[in-house]
């Protein structure tokens, strides 16, 4: 079975502060990991995926297989980063994504 | 319109009604999905279709019946629902086996009364 855990329902930081949204997963094979974001009144959209090793809107995420984690980080939060963030896992040979319960990020001025 | 389009945006139905949700994608993707998003719960996978063939049914009750007539269209037929089925129903598509993510629709907010 595969599972994604996002332990924080809400993370509140001040503008300019560093951000780390936690994601841990449980999967016996080699997963693909993703972060999705949902801004207010917008649809859920892909933010980044671990295989691309990219930085999107200043966010990065590194897959740590030893700790089975895929935490999302940004060194300096902006108010426009306020949104709901979902971590997702795709198992080997499967098309479907398994999502975590999401973390709401609030960036205060 | 490009992307994934879901209709209707909102739906209120009685427990004895029959209704259908529609999803359409114009991205040339070959896989489509139905997810259920309830308050305070993770997104729950319901069904997966690849090239019109259902490849996953995540133990969904038979009162939900999916239909995929072609790679661009996906329906979710609803009948004799329960109040606990009230939720946001999300459709998504992807190109498989390319290692990309999903493109989501805006969802249909369903209320069962």
PDB file of N, CA, C and O in Angstrom, chain A residues 22-68:
ATOM      1  N   UNK A  22       6.115  19.843   5.137  1.00  0.00           N
ATOM      2  CA  UNK A  22       6.583  18.466   5.276  1.00  0.00           C
ATOM      3  C   UNK A  22       5.701  17.466   4.541  1.00  0.00           C
ATOM      4  O   UNK A  22       4.482  17.590   4.500  1.00  0.00           O
ATOM      5  N   UNK A  23       6.383  16.476   3.977  1.00  0.00           N
ATOM      6  CA  UNK A  23       5.699  15.374   3.309  1.00  0.00           C
ATOM      7  C   UNK A  23       6.500  14.108   3.551  1.00  0.00           C
ATOM      8  O   UNK A  23       7.704  14.057   3.255  1.00  0.00           O
ATOM      9  N   UNK A  24       5.848  13.085   4.077  1.00  0.00           N
ATOM     10  CA  UNK A  24       6.471  11.775   4.238  1.00  0.00           C
ATOM     11  C   UNK A  24       5.619  10.757   3.508  1.00  0.00           C
ATOM     12  O   UNK A  24       4.397  10.902   3.418  1.00  0.00           O
ATOM     13  N   UNK A  25       6.275   9.743   3.003  1.00  0.00           N
ATOM     14  CA  UNK A  25       5.525   8.756   2.244  1.00  0.00           C
ATOM     15  C   UNK A  25       5.870   7.354   2.694  1.00  0.00           C
ATOM     16  O   UNK A  25       6.909   7.103   3.318  1.00  0.00           O
ATOM     17  N   UNK A  26       4.976   6.451   2.350  1.00  0.00           N
ATOM     18  CA  UNK A  26       5.184   5.032   2.628  1.00  0.00           C
ATOM     19  C   UNK A  26       4.949   4.292   1.327  1.00  0.00           C
ATOM     20  O   UNK A  26       3.842   4.335   0.768  1.00  0.00           O
ATOM     21  N   UNK A  27       6.033   3.686   0.826  1.00  0.00           N
ATOM     22  CA  UNK A  27       5.928   2.940  -0.435  1.00  0.00           C
ATOM     23  C   UNK A  27       7.151   2.061  -0.549  1.00  0.00           C
ATOM     24  O   UNK A  27       8.274   2.507  -0.336  1.00  0.00           O
ATOM     25  N   UNK A  28       6.961   0.817  -0.948  1.00  0.00           N
ATOM     26  CA  UNK A  28       8.064  -0.144  -0.956  1.00  0.00           C
ATOM     27  C   UNK A  28       8.940  -0.045  -2.194  1.00  0.00           C
ATOM     28  O   UNK A  28      10.079  -0.503  -2.180  1.00  0.00           O
ATOM     29  N   UNK A  29       8.450   0.555  -3.273  1.00  0.00           N
ATOM     30  CA  UNK A  29       9.218   0.636  -4.505  1.00  0.00           C
ATOM     31  C   UNK A  29       9.861   1.991  -4.692  1.00  0.00           C
ATOM     32  O   UNK A  29      10.172   2.690  -3.725  1.00  0.00           O
ATOM     33  N   UNK A  30      10.089   2.362  -5.944  1.00  0.00           N
ATOM     34  CA  UNK A  30      10.669   3.669  -6.271  1.00  0.00           C
ATOM     35  C   UNK A  30       9.560   4.599  -6.732  1.00  0.00           C
ATOM     36  O   UNK A  30       9.057   4.461  -7.846  1.00  0.00           O
ATOM     37  N   UNK A  31       9.174   5.536  -5.903  1.00  0.00           N
ATOM     38  CA  UNK A  31       8.024   6.384  -6.254  1.00  0.00           C
ATOM     39  C   UNK A  31       8.420   7.600  -7.071  1.00  0.00           C
ATOM     40  O   UNK A  31       9.589   7.996  -7.105  1.00  0.00           O
ATOM     41  N   UNK A  32       7.425   8.178  -7.700  1.00  0.00           N
ATOM     42  CA  UNK A  32       7.553   9.531  -8.240  1.00  0.00           C
ATOM     43  C   UNK A  32       6.779  10.435  -7.284  1.00  0.00           C
ATOM     44  O   UNK A  32       5.671  10.118  -6.883  1.00  0.00           O
ATOM     45  N   UNK A  33       7.391  11.549  -6.913  1.00  0.00           N
ATOM     46  CA  UNK A  33       6.758  12.466  -5.973  1.00  0.00           C
ATOM     47  C   UNK A  33       6.470  13.805  -6.635  1.00  0.00           C
ATOM     48  O   UNK A  33       7.242  14.270  -7.483  1.00  0.00           O
ATOM     49  N   UNK A  34       5.359  14.386  -6.226  1.00  0.00           N
ATOM     50  CA  UNK A  34       4.899  15.645  -6.802  1.00  0.00           C
ATOM     51  C   UNK A  34       4.414  16.575  -5.684  1.00  0.00           C
ATOM     52  O   UNK A  34       3.981  16.117  -4.621  1.00  0.00           O
ATOM     53  N   UNK A  35       4.453  17.848  -5.961  1.00  0.00           N
ATOM     54  CA  UNK A  35       3.749  18.850  -5.149  1.00  0.00           C
ATOM     55  C   UNK A  35       2.744  19.569  -6.043  1.00  0.00           C
ATOM     56  O   UNK A  35       3.098  20.021  -7.151  1.00  0.00           O
ATOM     57  N   UNK A  36       1.510  19.629  -5.534  1.00  0.00           N
ATOM     58  CA  UNK A  36       0.454  20.380  -6.203  1.00  0.00           C
ATOM     59  C   UNK A  36       0.054  21.551  -5.315  1.00  0.00           C
ATOM     60  O   UNK A  36       0.150  21.489  -4.094  1.00  0.00           O
ATOM     61  N   UNK A  37      -0.453  22.614  -5.948  1.00  0.00           N
ATOM     62  CA  UNK A  37      -0.848  23.802  -5.205  1.00  0.00           C
ATOM     63  C   UNK A  37      -2.227  24.241  -5.671  1.00  0.00           C
ATOM     64  O   UNK A  37      -2.579  24.083  -6.847  1.00  0.00           O
ATOM     65  N   UNK A  38      -3.003  24.737  -4.716  1.00  0.00           N
ATOM     66  CA  UNK A  38      -4.315  25.290  -5.051  1.00  0.00           C
ATOM     67  C   UNK A  38      -4.444  26.672  -4.434  1.00  0.00           C
ATOM     68  O   UNK A  38      -4.571  26.803  -3.210  1.00  0.00           O
ATOM     69  N   UNK A  39      -4.364  27.695  -5.272  1.00  0.00           N
ATOM     70  CA  UNK A  39      -4.572  29.068  -4.811  1.00  0.00           C
ATOM     71  C   UNK A  39      -6.068  29.313  -4.679  1.00  0.00           C
ATOM     72  O   UNK A  39      -6.890  28.599  -5.263  1.00  0.00           O
ATOM     73  N   UNK A  40      -6.416  30.349  -3.921  1.00  0.00           N
ATOM     74  CA  UNK A  40      -7.817  30.653  -3.669  1.00  0.00           C
ATOM     75  C   UNK A  40      -8.587  30.805  -4.974  1.00  0.00           C
ATOM     76  O   UNK A  40      -8.170  31.526  -5.873  1.00  0.00           O
ATOM     77  N   UNK A  41      -9.688  30.068  -5.068  1.00  0.00           N
ATOM     78  CA  UNK A  41     -10.602  30.146  -6.215  1.00  0.00           C
ATOM     79  C   UNK A  41      -9.963  29.678  -7.526  1.00  0.00           C
ATOM     80  O   UNK A  41     -10.432  30.032  -8.603  1.00  0.00           O
ATOM     81  N   UNK A  42      -8.892  28.915  -7.423  1.00  0.00           N
ATOM     82  CA  UNK A  42      -8.282  28.359  -8.633  1.00  0.00           C
ATOM     83  C   UNK A  42      -8.260  26.838  -8.541  1.00  0.00           C
ATOM     84  O   UNK A  42      -8.443  26.263  -7.479  1.00  0.00           O
ATOM     85  N   UNK A  43      -8.026  26.210  -9.656  1.00  0.00           N
ATOM     86  CA  UNK A  43      -7.984  24.759  -9.656  1.00  0.00           C
ATOM     87  C   UNK A  43      -6.633  24.258  -9.159  1.00  0.00           C
ATOM     88  O   UNK A  43      -5.642  24.987  -9.161  1.00  0.00           O
ATOM     89  N   UNK A  44      -6.635  23.015  -8.769  1.00  0.00           N
ATOM     90  CA  UNK A  44      -5.417  22.349  -8.330  1.00  0.00           C
ATOM     91  C   UNK A  44      -4.439  22.271  -9.515  1.00  0.00           C
ATOM     92  O   UNK A  44      -4.831  21.897 -10.622  1.00  0.00           O
ATOM     93  N   UNK A  45      -3.191  22.629  -9.281  1.00  0.00           N
ATOM     94  CA  UNK A  45      -2.221  22.610 -10.386  1.00  0.00           C
ATOM     95  C   UNK A  45      -0.884  22.082  -9.910  1.00  0.00           C
ATOM     96  O   UNK A  45      -0.523  22.209  -8.740  1.00  0.00           O
ATOM     97  N   UNK A  46      -0.160  21.508 -10.855  1.00  0.00           N
ATOM     98  CA  UNK A  46       1.149  20.955 -10.549  1.00  0.00           C
ATOM     99  C   UNK A  46       2.135  22.068 -10.235  1.00  0.00           C
ATOM    100  O   UNK A  46       2.233  23.049 -10.971  1.00  0.00           O
ATOM    101  N   UNK A  47       2.861  21.918  -9.136  1.00  0.00           N
ATOM    102  CA  UNK A  47       3.898  22.890  -8.774  1.00  0.00           C
ATOM    103  C   UNK A  47       5.258  22.369  -9.221  1.00  0.00           C
ATOM    104  O   UNK A  47       5.956  23.026  -9.979  1.00  0.00           O
ATOM    105  N   UNK A  48       5.621  21.184  -8.740  1.00  0.00           N
ATOM    106  CA  UNK A  48       6.878  20.608  -9.196  1.00  0.00           C
ATOM    107  C   UNK A  48       6.892  19.097  -8.961  1.00  0.00           C
ATOM    108  O   UNK A  48       6.053  18.561  -8.242  1.00  0.00           O
ATOM    109  N   UNK A  49       7.848  18.431  -9.608  1.00  0.00           N
ATOM    110  CA  UNK A  49       7.983  16.976  -9.489  1.00  0.00           C
ATOM    111  C   UNK A  49       9.446  16.652  -9.253  1.00  0.00           C
ATOM    112  O   UNK A  49      10.332  17.360  -9.746  1.00  0.00           O
ATOM    113  N   UNK A  50       9.688  15.604  -8.515  1.00  0.00           N
ATOM    114  CA  UNK A  50      11.060  15.368  -8.072  1.00  0.00           C
ATOM    115  C   UNK A  50      11.980  15.000  -9.223  1.00  0.00           C
ATOM    116  O   UNK A  50      13.166  15.328  -9.176  1.00  0.00           O
ATOM    117  N   UNK A  51      11.469  14.358 -10.273  1.00  0.00           N
ATOM    118  CA  UNK A  51      12.345  13.917 -11.347  1.00  0.00           C
ATOM    119  C   UNK A  51      12.898  15.101 -12.145  1.00  0.00           C
ATOM    120  O   UNK A  51      13.914  14.980 -12.811  1.00  0.00           O
ATOM    121  N   UNK A  52      12.218  16.241 -12.077  1.00  0.00           N
ATOM    122  CA  UNK A  52      12.662  17.398 -12.852  1.00  0.00           C
ATOM    123  C   UNK A  52      13.764  18.174 -12.143  1.00  0.00           C
ATOM    124  O   UNK A  52      14.481  18.935 -12.767  1.00  0.00           O
ATOM    125  N   UNK A  53      13.835  18.001 -10.829  1.00  0.00           N
ATOM    126  CA  UNK A  53      14.840  18.718 -10.029  1.00  0.00           C
ATOM    127  C   UNK A  53      14.821  20.223 -10.338  1.00  0.00           C
ATOM    128  O   UNK A  53      15.848  20.848 -10.526  1.00  0.00           O
ATOM    129  N   UNK A  54      13.628  20.758 -10.429  1.00  0.00           N
ATOM    130  CA  UNK A  54      13.496  22.158 -10.819  1.00  0.00           C
ATOM    131  C   UNK A  54      13.103  23.013  -9.624  1.00  0.00           C
ATOM    132  O   UNK A  54      12.684  22.508  -8.597  1.00  0.00           O
ATOM    133  N   UNK A  55      13.257  24.316  -9.811  1.00  0.00           N
ATOM    134  CA  UNK A  55      12.787  25.275  -8.820  1.00  0.00           C
ATOM    135  C   UNK A  55      11.677  26.077  -9.480  1.00  0.00           C
ATOM    136  O   UNK A  55      11.874  26.688 -10.517  1.00  0.00           O
ATOM    137  N   UNK A  56      10.499  26.034  -8.881  1.00  0.00           N
ATOM    138  CA  UNK A  56       9.350  26.753  -9.423  1.00  0.00           C
ATOM    139  C   UNK A  56       8.897  27.781  -8.397  1.00  0.00           C
ATOM    140  O   UNK A  56       8.653  27.446  -7.236  1.00  0.00           O
ATOM    141  N   UNK A  57       8.810  29.028  -8.814  1.00  0.00           N
ATOM    142  CA  UNK A  57       8.390  30.123  -7.924  1.00  0.00           C
ATOM    143  C   UNK A  57       9.236  30.156  -6.654  1.00  0.00           C
ATOM    144  O   UNK A  57       8.756  30.517  -5.581  1.00  0.00           O
ATOM    145  N   UNK A  58      10.489  29.737  -6.775  1.00  0.00           N
ATOM    146  CA  UNK A  58      11.390  29.762  -5.639  1.00  0.00           C
ATOM    147  C   UNK A  58      11.306  28.537  -4.745  1.00  0.00           C
ATOM    148  O   UNK A  58      12.072  28.413  -3.788  1.00  0.00           O
ATOM    149  N   UNK A  59      10.377  27.623  -5.043  1.00  0.00           N
ATOM    150  CA  UNK A  59      10.220  26.404  -4.262  1.00  0.00           C
ATOM    151  C   UNK A  59      11.105  25.292  -4.810  1.00  0.00           C
ATOM    152  O   UNK A  59      11.268  25.153  -6.027  1.00  0.00           O
ATOM    153  N   UNK A  60      11.655  24.492  -3.907  1.00  0.00           N
ATOM    154  CA  UNK A  60      12.386  23.292  -4.275  1.00  0.00           C
ATOM    155  C   UNK A  60      11.942  22.158  -3.366  1.00  0.00           C
ATOM    156  O   UNK A  60      11.399  22.396  -2.280  1.00  0.00           O
ATOM    157  N   UNK A  61      12.156  20.943  -3.826  1.00  0.00           N
ATOM    158  CA  UNK A  61      11.850  19.766  -3.003  1.00  0.00           C
ATOM    159  C   UNK A  61      12.831  18.676  -3.388  1.00  0.00           C
ATOM    160  O   UNK A  61      13.041  18.419  -4.572  1.00  0.00           O
ATOM    161  N   UNK A  62      13.424  18.053  -2.396  1.00  0.00           N
ATOM    162  CA  UNK A  62      14.381  16.968  -2.625  1.00  0.00           C
ATOM    163  C   UNK A  62      13.823  15.673  -2.086  1.00  0.00           C
ATOM    164  O   UNK A  62      13.345  15.616  -0.940  1.00  0.00           O
ATOM    165  N   UNK A  63      13.913  14.642  -2.899  1.00  0.00           N
ATOM    166  CA  UNK A  63      13.459  13.334  -2.458  1.00  0.00           C
ATOM    167  C   UNK A  63      14.544  12.700  -1.596  1.00  0.00           C
ATOM    168  O   UNK A  63      15.681  12.527  -2.049  1.00  0.00           O
ATOM    169  N   UNK A  64      14.209  12.362  -0.373  1.00  0.00           N
ATOM    170  CA  UNK A  64      15.130  11.707   0.541  1.00  0.00           C
ATOM    171  C   UNK A  64      14.609  10.285   0.777  1.00  0.00           C
ATOM    172  O   UNK A  64      13.698  10.078   1.574  1.00  0.00           O
ATOM    173  N   UNK A  65      15.191   9.336   0.059  1.00  0.00           N
ATOM    174  CA  UNK A  65      14.687   7.964   0.140  1.00  0.00           C
ATOM    175  C   UNK A  65      14.969   7.344   1.508  1.00  0.00           C
ATOM    176  O   UNK A  65      14.202   6.513   1.988  1.00  0.00           O
ATOM    177  N   UNK A  66      16.064   7.760   2.137  1.00  0.00           N
ATOM    178  CA  UNK A  66      16.377   7.216   3.453  1.00  0.00           C
ATOM    179  C   UNK A  66      15.331   7.601   4.489  1.00  0.00           C
ATOM    180  O   UNK A  66      14.944   6.791   5.335  1.00  0.00           O
ATOM    181  N   UNK A  67      14.879   8.830   4.418  1.00  0.00           N
ATOM    182  CA  UNK A  67      13.882   9.312   5.368  1.00  0.00           C
ATOM    183  C   UNK A  67      12.462   9.248   4.789  1.00  0.00           C
ATOM    184  O   UNK A  67      11.520   9.661   5.459  1.00  0.00           O
ATOM    185  N   UNK A  68      12.346   8.746   3.572  1.00  0.00           N
ATOM    186  CA  UNK A  68      11.054   8.697   2.846  1.00  0.00           C
ATOM    187  C   UNK A  68      10.323  10.027   2.984  1.00  0.00           C
ATOM    188  O   UNK A  68       9.166  10.090   3.420  1.00  0.00           O
TER     189      UNK A  68
END
